[in-house]
Amino acid sequence: MTQSDALHPLPAGRKPWNRWRVGDDHADLSRAGHRVRPLTIAARPKNLTLDVSRTALLVVDMQNDFCSAGGWLDHIGVDYRPARAPIEPLRAALPCLRRAGMPVVWVNWGNRPDLGNISPALLHVYNGSGSGVGLGDPVPATGAAVLQSGSWGAAVVDELAVDQADIQVAKFRMSGFWDTPLDSILRNLGINTCLFAGVNADQCVLHTLADANFLGYDTLFLEDCCATTSPAFCWDATLYNARQIFGFTALASDVCRALEETQP
């Protein structure tokens, strides 16, 4: 029996090629190479080719408090309906991306009941007067605690079913990377390219995308799967920055069309 025959693979998580093979007196850290799956798609400011096997979809804040009647935005008098625009495009794109083997990562507010890791500055964002309904407070219409882990308000909208194989990451800032395991999860998956969807495009989506860029990930903002309740100029500035300094923008429908065209 050779040394190689005596080695056993450690559990690999979701990417079989990202694992060691070990025995009693030897550990092989070389990791088997993965098969590159190039996909060329229409994008701006230029078309691009990505590796499907190293790409993940990050869906940000498609939660009841932002997107549903009776949620926090609705309660404070903001028209939440624009935040629902990504629902149907995502319903179309999610099965396609899952079939292609792309991990789907839901990055959502999910605060601790004691708000122990939330700063005063962030509390002020959600309750500027100090006398309104803010993080952790019950919304009168539903009694659900605003963006608290396990509450109705923090749940993904009913129209977007979270698959058992999907990954869920709770966040506590406008970026999904601060104070969370998101970076570690993506690196263990071998991801180098992130597709972005969700709301608000100019706030939590953009700041998560920017941090991904700062950490060395390639970023692609999916225009048809993002939206905002902010003024129109915020959307325009988000598209400008996503293309000019952070990466690229594209349509999820074009990504799925390209995937379908590459299927045998």
Coordinates of C-alpha atoms in Angstrom, one line a residue:
M1 CA 0.0 0.0 0.0
T2 CA 1.4 3.4 -1.0
Q3 CA 1.4 6.5 1.3
S4 CA -1.3 8.0 -0.8
D5 CA -3.5 4.9 -0.4
A6 CA -3.3 5.3 3.4
L7 CA -4.7 8.9 3.4
H8 CA -8.3 9.7 4.0
P9 CA -10.2 12.8 3.0
L10 CA -11.4 15.1 5.8
P11 CA -15.0 16.4 5.6
A12 CA -15.1 18.9 2.8
G13 CA -18.2 21.0 3.4
R14 CA -19.7 22.2 0.2
K15 CA -16.6 22.1 -2.1
P16 CA -15.1 18.6 -2.3
W17 CA -11.9 19.9 -3.8
N18 CA -11.2 22.2 -0.8
R19 CA -10.0 19.5 1.7
W20 CA -7.0 17.8 3.1
R21 CA -6.3 14.1 2.9
V22 CA -4.8 12.7 6.2
G23 CA -3.4 9.5 7.7
D24 CA -1.8 8.6 11.0
D25 CA 1.6 10.0 10.1
H26 CA 1.0 12.2 7.0
A27 CA -1.2 15.1 5.9
D28 CA -1.6 16.0 2.2
L29 CA -2.5 19.7 2.0
S30 CA -2.2 20.0 -1.8
R31 CA -6.0 19.9 -2.5
A32 CA -7.2 18.6 -5.8
G33 CA -7.7 21.2 -8.5
H34 CA -11.2 22.3 -9.4
R35 CA -12.6 22.3 -12.9
V36 CA -12.9 25.8 -14.3
R37 CA -16.4 26.5 -15.8
P38 CA -16.0 29.7 -17.8
L39 CA -19.2 31.7 -18.5
T40 CA -19.2 34.8 -20.6
I41 CA -22.0 37.3 -20.0
A42 CA -23.1 40.8 -21.2
A43 CA -22.1 43.3 -18.6
R44 CA -21.2 47.0 -18.1
P45 CA -18.8 48.7 -18.5
K46 CA -17.6 45.7 -20.5
N47 CA -18.6 42.1 -21.0
L48 CA -16.9 39.6 -18.7
T49 CA -16.1 35.9 -18.2
L50 CA -16.4 34.4 -14.8
D51 CA -15.8 31.0 -13.3
V52 CA -19.2 29.5 -12.4
S53 CA -17.5 27.1 -10.0
R54 CA -16.1 30.0 -8.0
T55 CA -19.1 32.3 -8.0
A56 CA -21.8 32.8 -5.4
L57 CA -25.0 34.9 -5.2
L58 CA -25.4 37.1 -2.2
V59 CA -29.0 38.2 -1.5
V60 CA -29.1 41.1 0.9
D61 CA -32.0 42.2 3.2
M62 CA -35.0 40.8 1.2
Q63 CA -36.8 40.8 4.6
N64 CA -40.3 41.6 5.8
D65 CA -39.3 44.7 7.7
F66 CA -38.1 46.3 4.4
C67 CA -40.3 44.6 1.8
S68 CA -43.7 43.8 3.2
A69 CA -46.9 45.5 4.4
G70 CA -46.8 45.7 8.2
G71 CA -43.0 45.8 8.3
W72 CA -40.8 48.5 9.8
L73 CA -40.5 50.6 6.7
D74 CA -44.3 50.5 6.2
H75 CA -44.8 51.5 9.8
I76 CA -42.6 54.6 9.6
G77 CA -44.4 55.8 6.5
V78 CA -41.8 54.8 3.8
D79 CA -43.3 53.4 0.6
Y80 CA -41.9 49.9 0.8
R81 CA -43.3 48.8 -2.6
P82 CA -40.1 49.7 -4.6
A83 CA -38.2 47.2 -2.4
R84 CA -40.4 44.4 -3.7
A85 CA -39.1 44.9 -7.3
P86 CA -36.4 42.2 -7.0
I87 CA -38.8 39.5 -5.9
E88 CA -40.0 38.3 -9.3
P89 CA -36.5 38.5 -11.0
L90 CA -35.1 36.6 -8.1
R91 CA -37.8 34.0 -8.3
A92 CA -36.8 33.4 -11.9
A93 CA -33.0 33.5 -11.3
L94 CA -32.6 31.4 -8.1
P95 CA -33.5 28.0 -9.6
C96 CA -31.3 28.7 -12.5
L97 CA -28.3 29.6 -10.4
R98 CA -28.9 26.7 -8.0
R99 CA -29.0 24.3 -10.9
A100 CA -25.6 25.7 -12.0
G101 CA -24.2 24.9 -8.6
M102 CA -23.7 28.4 -7.4
P103 CA -24.1 28.8 -3.7
V104 CA -26.9 31.2 -2.6
V105 CA -26.1 33.2 0.5
W106 CA -28.8 35.1 2.3
V107 CA -27.2 38.1 4.1
N108 CA -29.9 39.5 6.4
W109 CA -30.2 41.6 9.5
G110 CA -30.7 39.3 12.5
N111 CA -29.9 41.3 15.6
R112 CA -29.4 39.9 19.1
P113 CA -32.4 40.6 21.5
D114 CA -30.1 42.5 23.8
L115 CA -28.6 44.5 20.9
G116 CA -25.3 43.9 22.5
N117 CA -23.2 44.5 19.4
I118 CA -25.1 47.5 18.1
S119 CA -23.6 51.0 18.4
P120 CA -25.5 54.1 19.4
A121 CA -24.8 55.5 15.9
L122 CA -26.6 52.6 14.4
L123 CA -29.5 52.7 16.8
H124 CA -29.9 56.3 15.9
V125 CA -30.3 55.4 12.2
Y126 CA -33.4 53.4 13.0
N127 CA -34.8 55.7 15.7
G128 CA -33.6 59.2 15.1
S129 CA -36.0 60.8 17.6
G130 CA -35.4 58.3 20.3
S131 CA -39.1 58.0 20.9
G132 CA -40.1 56.0 17.8
V133 CA -40.0 52.3 16.8
G134 CA -36.4 51.2 16.2
L135 CA -34.2 48.1 16.3
G136 CA -35.6 45.5 18.6
D137 CA -38.8 47.4 19.3
P138 CA -42.2 45.7 18.4
V139 CA -44.0 47.1 15.3
P140 CA -47.5 47.9 16.5
A141 CA -49.2 46.2 13.5
T142 CA -47.5 42.8 14.0
G143 CA -45.8 42.9 17.4
A144 CA -42.7 41.7 15.6
A145 CA -39.4 43.0 17.0
V146 CA -37.7 45.1 14.3
L147 CA -34.9 43.1 12.5
Q148 CA -34.4 40.8 15.5
S149 CA -33.2 37.3 14.9
G150 CA -36.2 35.0 14.7
S151 CA -38.8 37.7 14.3
W152 CA -41.3 38.0 11.5
G153 CA -39.7 41.3 10.5
A154 CA -36.3 39.7 10.0
A155 CA -37.6 36.7 8.0
V156 CA -37.1 36.6 4.2
V157 CA -40.3 37.5 2.4
D158 CA -42.6 34.6 1.7
E159 CA -42.3 34.8 -2.0
L160 CA -38.6 33.9 -1.9
A161 CA -38.2 30.4 -0.5
V162 CA -34.9 29.8 1.1
D163 CA -33.7 26.4 0.0
Q164 CA -32.3 23.9 2.5
A165 CA -29.0 24.0 0.7
D166 CA -28.7 27.8 0.9
I167 CA -26.5 29.5 3.4
Q168 CA -27.8 32.1 5.8
V169 CA -25.6 34.8 7.4
A170 CA -26.9 37.2 10.0
K171 CA -25.5 40.7 9.7
F172 CA -25.4 43.6 12.2
R173 CA -24.2 46.6 10.0
M174 CA -24.9 48.1 6.6
S175 CA -22.2 45.7 5.4
G176 CA -22.5 42.0 5.6
F177 CA -18.8 41.5 6.3
W178 CA -18.4 43.3 9.6
D179 CA -18.8 41.2 12.7
T180 CA -20.0 38.2 10.7
P181 CA -18.5 34.9 9.3
L182 CA -19.3 35.8 5.7
D183 CA -15.7 36.2 4.5
S184 CA -14.7 32.9 6.1
I185 CA -17.6 31.1 4.5
L186 CA -16.9 32.4 1.0
R187 CA -13.2 31.6 1.3
N188 CA -13.9 28.1 2.5
L189 CA -16.2 27.7 -0.5
G190 CA -13.4 28.8 -2.8
I191 CA -15.4 31.8 -4.0
N192 CA -13.7 34.7 -5.9
T193 CA -16.7 36.3 -7.6
C194 CA -19.8 37.6 -5.9
L195 CA -23.1 38.4 -7.6
F196 CA -25.2 40.9 -5.6
A197 CA -29.0 41.2 -5.2
G198 CA -31.4 42.8 -2.7
V199 CA -32.2 46.1 -1.0
N200 CA -31.4 48.8 -0.4
A201 CA -29.1 49.0 -3.4
D202 CA -27.4 52.2 -2.3
Q203 CA -27.1 51.1 1.3
C204 CA -26.6 47.6 2.5
V205 CA -26.1 46.1 -1.0
L206 CA -23.6 48.6 -2.0
H207 CA -21.6 48.6 1.3
T208 CA -21.5 44.8 1.3
L209 CA -20.3 44.9 -2.4
A210 CA -17.7 47.6 -1.6
D211 CA -16.3 45.5 1.3
A212 CA -16.2 42.5 -0.9
N213 CA -14.1 44.5 -3.4
F214 CA -11.8 45.7 -0.6
L215 CA -11.3 42.1 0.5
G216 CA -10.3 41.0 -3.1
Y217 CA -13.5 39.5 -4.4
D218 CA -14.7 40.3 -8.0
T219 CA -18.1 41.9 -7.8
L220 CA -21.1 41.9 -10.1
F221 CA -24.2 44.0 -9.2
L222 CA -27.4 42.4 -10.7
E223 CA -29.5 45.4 -11.8
D224 CA -32.8 43.5 -12.2
C225 CA -32.4 41.9 -8.8
C226 CA -31.7 45.0 -6.8
A227 CA -33.8 48.0 -5.8
T228 CA -34.0 50.9 -3.3
T229 CA -36.6 53.0 -1.6
S230 CA -34.1 55.9 -1.7
P231 CA -34.4 58.8 -4.2
A232 CA -33.6 58.1 -7.9
F233 CA -30.2 59.8 -7.7
C234 CA -29.1 57.2 -5.2
W235 CA -29.8 54.4 -7.7
D236 CA -27.9 56.3 -10.4
A237 CA -24.9 56.9 -8.1
T238 CA -24.9 53.2 -7.1
L239 CA -24.8 52.1 -10.7
Y240 CA -22.0 54.6 -11.5
N241 CA -19.8 53.4 -8.6
A242 CA -20.6 49.7 -9.1
R243 CA -19.2 50.1 -12.7
Q244 CA -16.6 52.7 -12.2
I245 CA -14.7 51.6 -9.1
F246 CA -16.0 48.3 -7.7
G247 CA -16.6 46.0 -10.7
F248 CA -19.4 45.4 -13.1
T249 CA -23.2 45.4 -13.5
A250 CA -25.4 43.0 -15.4
L251 CA -28.8 41.5 -15.5
A252 CA -29.6 38.2 -13.8
S253 CA -31.7 37.3 -16.8
D254 CA -28.6 37.5 -19.0
V255 CA -26.6 35.4 -16.6
C256 CA -29.3 32.7 -16.6
R257 CA -29.6 32.9 -20.4
A258 CA -25.8 32.4 -20.7
L259 CA -26.0 29.4 -18.3
E260 CA -28.8 27.8 -20.3
E261 CA -26.9 28.2 -23.5
T262 CA -23.9 26.4 -22.0
Q263 CA -25.9 23.4 -20.8
P264 CA -25.2 20.2 -22.8

